[in-house]
Coordinates of C-alpha atoms in Angstrom, one line a residue:
X1 CA 26.7 18.7 3.0
X2 CA 29.4 18.6 0.8
X3 CA 29.5 16.5 -2.4
X4 CA 33.5 16.6 -2.4
X5 CA 34.8 13.2 -2.9
X6 CA 38.2 14.3 -0.6
X7 CA 36.6 15.1 3.0
X8 CA 38.4 18.5 4.1
X9 CA 40.7 18.7 6.6
X10 CA 39.4 16.7 10.1
X11 CA 37.9 18.1 13.0
X12 CA 37.5 17.3 17.4
X13 CA 35.1 18.9 18.8
X14 CA 35.9 18.5 22.4
X15 CA 33.0 18.9 25.4
X16 CA 33.3 18.9 28.9
X17 CA 29.6 18.2 30.3
X18 CA 29.2 17.4 34.5
X19 CA 25.3 17.2 34.8
X20 CA 24.3 18.7 32.0
X21 CA 22.7 16.5 30.3
X22 CA 20.0 18.1 29.2
X23 CA 21.3 21.2 27.5
X24 CA 24.0 18.3 26.0
X25 CA 21.2 16.9 24.3
X26 CA 20.4 20.1 22.5
X27 CA 24.2 21.0 21.7
X28 CA 25.0 17.3 20.1
X29 CA 21.9 17.8 18.1
X30 CA 23.2 20.7 16.8
X31 CA 26.4 19.4 16.1
X32 CA 24.8 16.7 14.2
X33 CA 22.8 18.8 11.7
X34 CA 26.5 20.5 10.8
X35 CA 27.0 21.7 7.3
X36 CA 30.5 20.2 7.7
X37 CA 31.6 16.7 6.2
X38 CA 30.1 14.6 8.4
X39 CA 32.9 12.2 7.7
X40 CA 35.3 15.1 8.6
X41 CA 35.1 15.4 12.0
X42 CA 34.5 14.1 15.3
X43 CA 32.7 14.9 18.5
X44 CA 34.5 13.7 22.0
X45 CA 32.5 14.2 25.0
X46 CA 34.3 14.2 28.2
X47 CA 31.9 13.7 31.4
X48 CA 33.9 14.6 34.8
X49 CA 32.4 12.7 36.9
X50 CA 28.3 13.9 36.5
X51 CA 26.1 12.4 38.7
X52 CA 23.7 11.9 35.7
X53 CA 24.1 9.0 33.2
X54 CA 25.9 11.2 30.4
X55 CA 26.1 7.8 28.6
X56 CA 21.8 8.2 28.2
X57 CA 22.3 11.2 26.2
X58 CA 25.6 10.3 24.2
X59 CA 24.2 6.7 22.9
X60 CA 21.7 8.6 20.8
X61 CA 24.3 10.3 18.6
X62 CA 26.4 7.9 16.7
X63 CA 29.5 10.4 15.9
X64 CA 30.3 10.9 19.5
X65 CA 32.7 9.2 21.7
X66 CA 32.2 9.3 25.3
X67 CA 34.7 9.4 28.1
X68 CA 35.1 10.3 31.6
X69 CA 37.0 12.0 34.1
X70 CA 36.8 11.2 37.3
X71 CA 39.1 14.4 38.4
X72 CA 37.0 17.6 39.0
X73 CA 38.5 20.3 36.2
X74 CA 36.5 21.6 32.6
X75 CA 40.3 21.7 32.0
X76 CA 41.7 18.6 32.5
X77 CA 38.9 17.2 30.7
X78 CA 39.3 18.9 27.8
X79 CA 42.6 17.7 27.9
X80 CA 41.4 14.0 28.3
X81 CA 39.4 14.8 25.1
X82 CA 42.7 16.3 23.5
X83 CA 44.7 13.5 24.3
X84 CA 42.1 10.9 22.7
X85 CA 41.8 13.2 19.5
X86 CA 42.4 13.0 16.0
X87 CA 41.4 15.9 14.5
X88 CA 44.5 18.2 13.1
X89 CA 42.4 20.5 14.2
X90 CA 40.1 21.0 17.4
X91 CA 36.6 23.1 18.0
X92 CA 35.5 23.7 22.1
X93 CA 32.6 24.6 23.1
X94 CA 30.7 24.5 26.2
X95 CA 27.9 21.5 26.9
X96 CA 25.7 24.2 27.1
X97 CA 25.8 25.9 24.0
X98 CA 24.3 25.5 20.6
X99 CA 26.0 26.0 17.8
X100 CA 24.5 27.8 14.7
X101 CA 24.7 25.0 11.7
X102 CA 27.2 26.4 9.7
X103 CA 29.8 26.4 13.3
X104 CA 32.1 24.1 12.1
X105 CA 32.1 25.2 8.4
X106 CA 32.9 28.5 8.8
X107 CA 35.5 28.0 12.2
X108 CA 37.8 25.7 9.3
X109 CA 37.4 28.5 7.1
X110 CA 38.7 30.6 9.1
X111 CA 41.4 29.3 10.8
X112 CA 43.3 27.5 7.3
X113 CA 42.8 30.6 5.7
X114 CA 45.0 31.9 8.4
X115 CA 47.5 28.6 9.1
X116 CA 50.2 30.9 11.1
X117 CA 47.1 31.7 13.5
X118 CA 47.4 30.3 17.1
X119 CA 43.3 30.1 17.5
X120 CA 39.9 32.1 16.2
X121 CA 37.9 33.4 19.0
X122 CA 34.1 32.8 17.5
X123 CA 30.6 35.1 18.8
X124 CA 28.8 33.7 21.5
X125 CA 25.1 35.5 21.4
X126 CA 23.3 35.2 25.0
X127 CA 19.7 34.1 24.9
X128 CA 16.7 35.0 27.2
X129 CA 14.1 32.6 28.0
X130 CA 11.3 35.1 27.5
X131 CA 13.0 36.8 24.3
X132 CA 11.4 39.7 24.8
X133 CA 11.5 40.2 28.6
X134 CA 15.2 39.1 30.5
X135 CA 14.7 38.5 34.2
X136 CA 17.5 40.9 36.4
X137 CA 19.6 37.5 36.8
X138 CA 19.8 37.3 32.8
X139 CA 20.5 40.6 32.5
X140 CA 23.3 40.6 35.0
X141 CA 25.0 37.6 33.4
X142 CA 24.0 39.3 29.4
X143 CA 25.6 42.7 30.6
X144 CA 28.2 42.0 33.1
X145 CA 28.9 38.5 32.7
X146 CA 29.1 37.2 29.1
X147 CA 31.1 36.4 26.1
X148 CA 32.8 39.4 24.8
X149 CA 35.1 37.3 22.6
X150 CA 36.5 40.2 20.9
X151 CA 36.8 42.3 23.6
X152 CA 39.0 39.3 25.4
X153 CA 41.8 38.8 22.6
X154 CA 42.3 42.7 22.3
X155 CA 42.3 43.2 25.9
X156 CA 43.2 39.7 27.7
X157 CA 44.9 38.2 24.5
X158 CA 42.4 34.6 24.9
X159 CA 39.1 33.4 23.9
X160 CA 35.8 32.0 26.6
X161 CA 36.4 27.9 25.5
X162 CA 33.0 28.2 24.3
X163 CA 34.2 28.9 21.2
X164 CA 37.7 28.3 19.6
X165 CA 39.3 27.0 17.5
X166 CA 42.7 25.6 16.9
X167 CA 45.2 23.7 15.4
X168 CA 46.8 20.5 16.8
X169 CA 49.5 22.1 15.9
X170 CA 49.6 25.0 18.6
X171 CA 48.9 23.0 21.5
X172 CA 51.7 20.8 21.0
X173 CA 53.8 23.2 20.7
X174 CA 52.5 25.4 23.7
X175 CA 51.1 23.1 25.3
X176 CA 47.4 22.0 27.1
X177 CA 45.4 23.0 29.3
X178 CA 46.4 24.0 32.6
X179 CA 45.2 21.2 35.3
X180 CA 46.2 23.4 38.1
X181 CA 43.5 25.8 37.2
X182 CA 39.6 25.0 38.0
X183 CA 38.8 28.4 36.6
X184 CA 40.6 30.7 33.9
X185 CA 42.6 28.2 32.1
X186 CA 41.0 29.6 28.8
X187 CA 42.8 33.1 29.6
X188 CA 45.8 30.8 30.9
X189 CA 45.8 29.1 27.8
X190 CA 45.0 32.2 25.3
X191 CA 48.0 34.1 26.8
X192 CA 50.6 31.4 26.1
X193 CA 49.4 31.5 22.8
X194 CA 50.0 34.9 22.5
X195 CA 53.4 35.4 24.0
X196 CA 54.8 32.1 21.4
X197 CA 53.5 35.0 18.4
X198 CA 50.3 33.7 17.1
X199 CA 48.3 35.3 16.1
X200 CA 44.4 35.5 17.4
X201 CA 41.6 35.8 15.7
X202 CA 37.9 37.0 15.8
X203 CA 35.4 35.3 13.9
X204 CA 32.3 36.9 14.4
X205 CA 30.5 34.8 12.3
X206 CA 31.3 31.5 13.7
X207 CA 28.5 31.5 16.2
X208 CA 27.3 29.5 19.1
X209 CA 24.4 30.8 21.2
X210 CA 24.9 30.0 24.8
X211 CA 21.6 30.6 27.6
X212 CA 22.1 33.4 29.9
X213 CA 21.9 32.3 33.9
X214 CA 18.1 33.0 34.4
X215 CA 18.4 32.2 38.2
X216 CA 20.3 33.0 41.1
X217 CA 22.0 30.0 41.5
X218 CA 23.4 30.1 37.9
X219 CA 24.5 33.4 38.6
X220 CA 25.7 32.9 42.1
X221 CA 27.8 29.3 41.1
X222 CA 29.2 31.0 38.0
X223 CA 30.5 34.5 40.2
X224 CA 32.4 32.3 43.5
X225 CA 33.6 29.8 39.8
X226 CA 35.2 32.8 38.5
X227 CA 36.4 34.0 41.6
X228 CA 38.5 30.8 42.3
X229 CA 39.7 31.5 38.9
X230 CA 40.6 35.0 39.3
X231 CA 42.5 33.8 43.3
X232 CA 44.6 30.8 41.1
X233 CA 46.0 33.0 39.0
X234 CA 46.2 35.9 40.9
X235 CA 48.4 33.1 43.5
X236 CA 50.9 33.1 41.1
X237 CA 51.9 36.2 40.9
X238 CA 52.8 36.9 44.2
X239 CA 56.1 37.0 46.0
X240 CA 55.6 37.4 49.7
X241 CA 53.2 37.6 52.1
X242 CA 52.8 41.4 51.5
X243 CA 51.7 41.1 47.3
X244 CA 48.9 38.5 49.2
X245 CA 47.3 41.5 51.7
X246 CA 48.4 44.4 48.8
X247 CA 46.2 42.1 46.3
X248 CA 43.3 41.3 49.0
X249 CA 42.7 45.2 49.4
X250 CA 42.6 45.9 46.4
X251 CA 40.0 43.1 45.9
X252 CA 37.6 44.8 48.5
X253 CA 38.1 48.0 46.9
X254 CA 34.4 49.3 46.8
X255 CA 33.4 49.6 43.1
X256 CA 31.5 53.6 43.1
X257 CA 32.8 53.2 39.6
X258 CA 31.2 50.1 38.4
X259 CA 28.0 51.6 40.2
X260 CA 28.1 54.6 38.7
X261 CA 28.3 53.3 35.3
X262 CA 25.1 51.0 35.6
X263 CA 23.4 54.1 36.2
X264 CA 24.2 55.9 32.8
X265 CA 24.1 52.5 31.0
X266 CA 21.7 53.5 28.1
X267 CA 21.4 49.0 28.1
X268 CA 19.2 49.8 31.3
X269 CA 15.9 51.6 29.7
X270 CA 14.5 52.5 33.3
X271 CA 15.0 52.6 37.3
X272 CA 13.2 50.0 38.3
X273 CA 16.5 47.6 35.8
X274 CA 18.9 49.6 37.2
X275 CA 17.8 49.1 40.6
X276 CA 17.5 45.3 40.2
X277 CA 20.7 45.0 38.1
X278 CA 22.3 46.9 41.4
X279 CA 20.7 44.5 43.6
X280 CA 22.0 41.5 41.8
X281 CA 25.4 43.1 41.5
X282 CA 25.8 43.7 45.8
X283 CA 24.5 40.2 46.2
X284 CA 27.1 39.0 43.9
X285 CA 30.0 41.5 45.0
X286 CA 29.1 39.9 48.4
X287 CA 29.4 36.6 47.4
X288 CA 32.7 37.4 46.1
X289 CA 34.2 38.5 49.2
X290 CA 33.0 35.7 50.5
X291 CA 34.8 33.7 48.4
X292 CA 37.9 35.5 48.5
X293 CA 38.1 35.3 52.0
X294 CA 37.5 31.1 52.0
X295 CA 39.9 30.4 50.1
X296 CA 43.3 33.2 51.1
X297 CA 42.1 33.0 54.9
X298 CA 40.1 30.4 55.1
X299 CA 42.7 27.9 53.0
X300 CA 40.0 26.6 50.8
X301 CA 40.5 25.1 47.5
X302 CA 38.4 26.7 44.2
X303 CA 35.3 24.8 42.8
X304 CA 34.7 23.1 39.5
X305 CA 34.3 24.3 36.7

């Protein structure tokens, strides 16, 4: 706990939540134990129309403000949190994340030492239910659907909203998250930050922990969500029906190179792991194709993020 009589820069932590009361309690407990001066941060939880009673969780934490957003989208929920926040710095994470005790302190330190920065993306460590024995879905989640923040920044100019810091002035300049997107809004917002010329920083010691998805239902749900987000972003690039057809055909192309890399990946140590991984990937591939056809040919809408 800081003993400085003058509190540091005020931080607003914004967390959207949808039916995640149990992990949310772990997240809020970790935020209550931060090394950052407790006078200098607030936690805003935005309930995105959960079926659970989220207030029964947030009521146990005095620094937490609970808001409600009925429209299904984590990005609309984040925007509501931003609109009600008072901080000069914003920290974004998710309800199922567990921030390290110095998460806010280190995130603010990196950002304030780089006042021209548009965002800081911190490390996201996935962990397993049984650390030394990951299940097939946990292994798949870690190797293909994790959060390689450094690569996100280097290759696509964004950071996952599970762990980013930014200034209020940056949000005022580039705008809030795109409310038409249910997935991929962090990618779209990060690109706007980059296009405005703001430096983007990866900080390895600004860390949160995230459980690897351990069930088929969890992995399937995320795959459908990601497919919808990519589809929504792809539509913006189409200028004709032919563009849409070409994009669909490219999406349907068999991922032979990916399967080849699986069998060459040293992180999969046994033939059994490689087989399990391949089977999960085939199931995910089927789900993704089915979702894309539902959206593009069936006129469906992408699902909640």
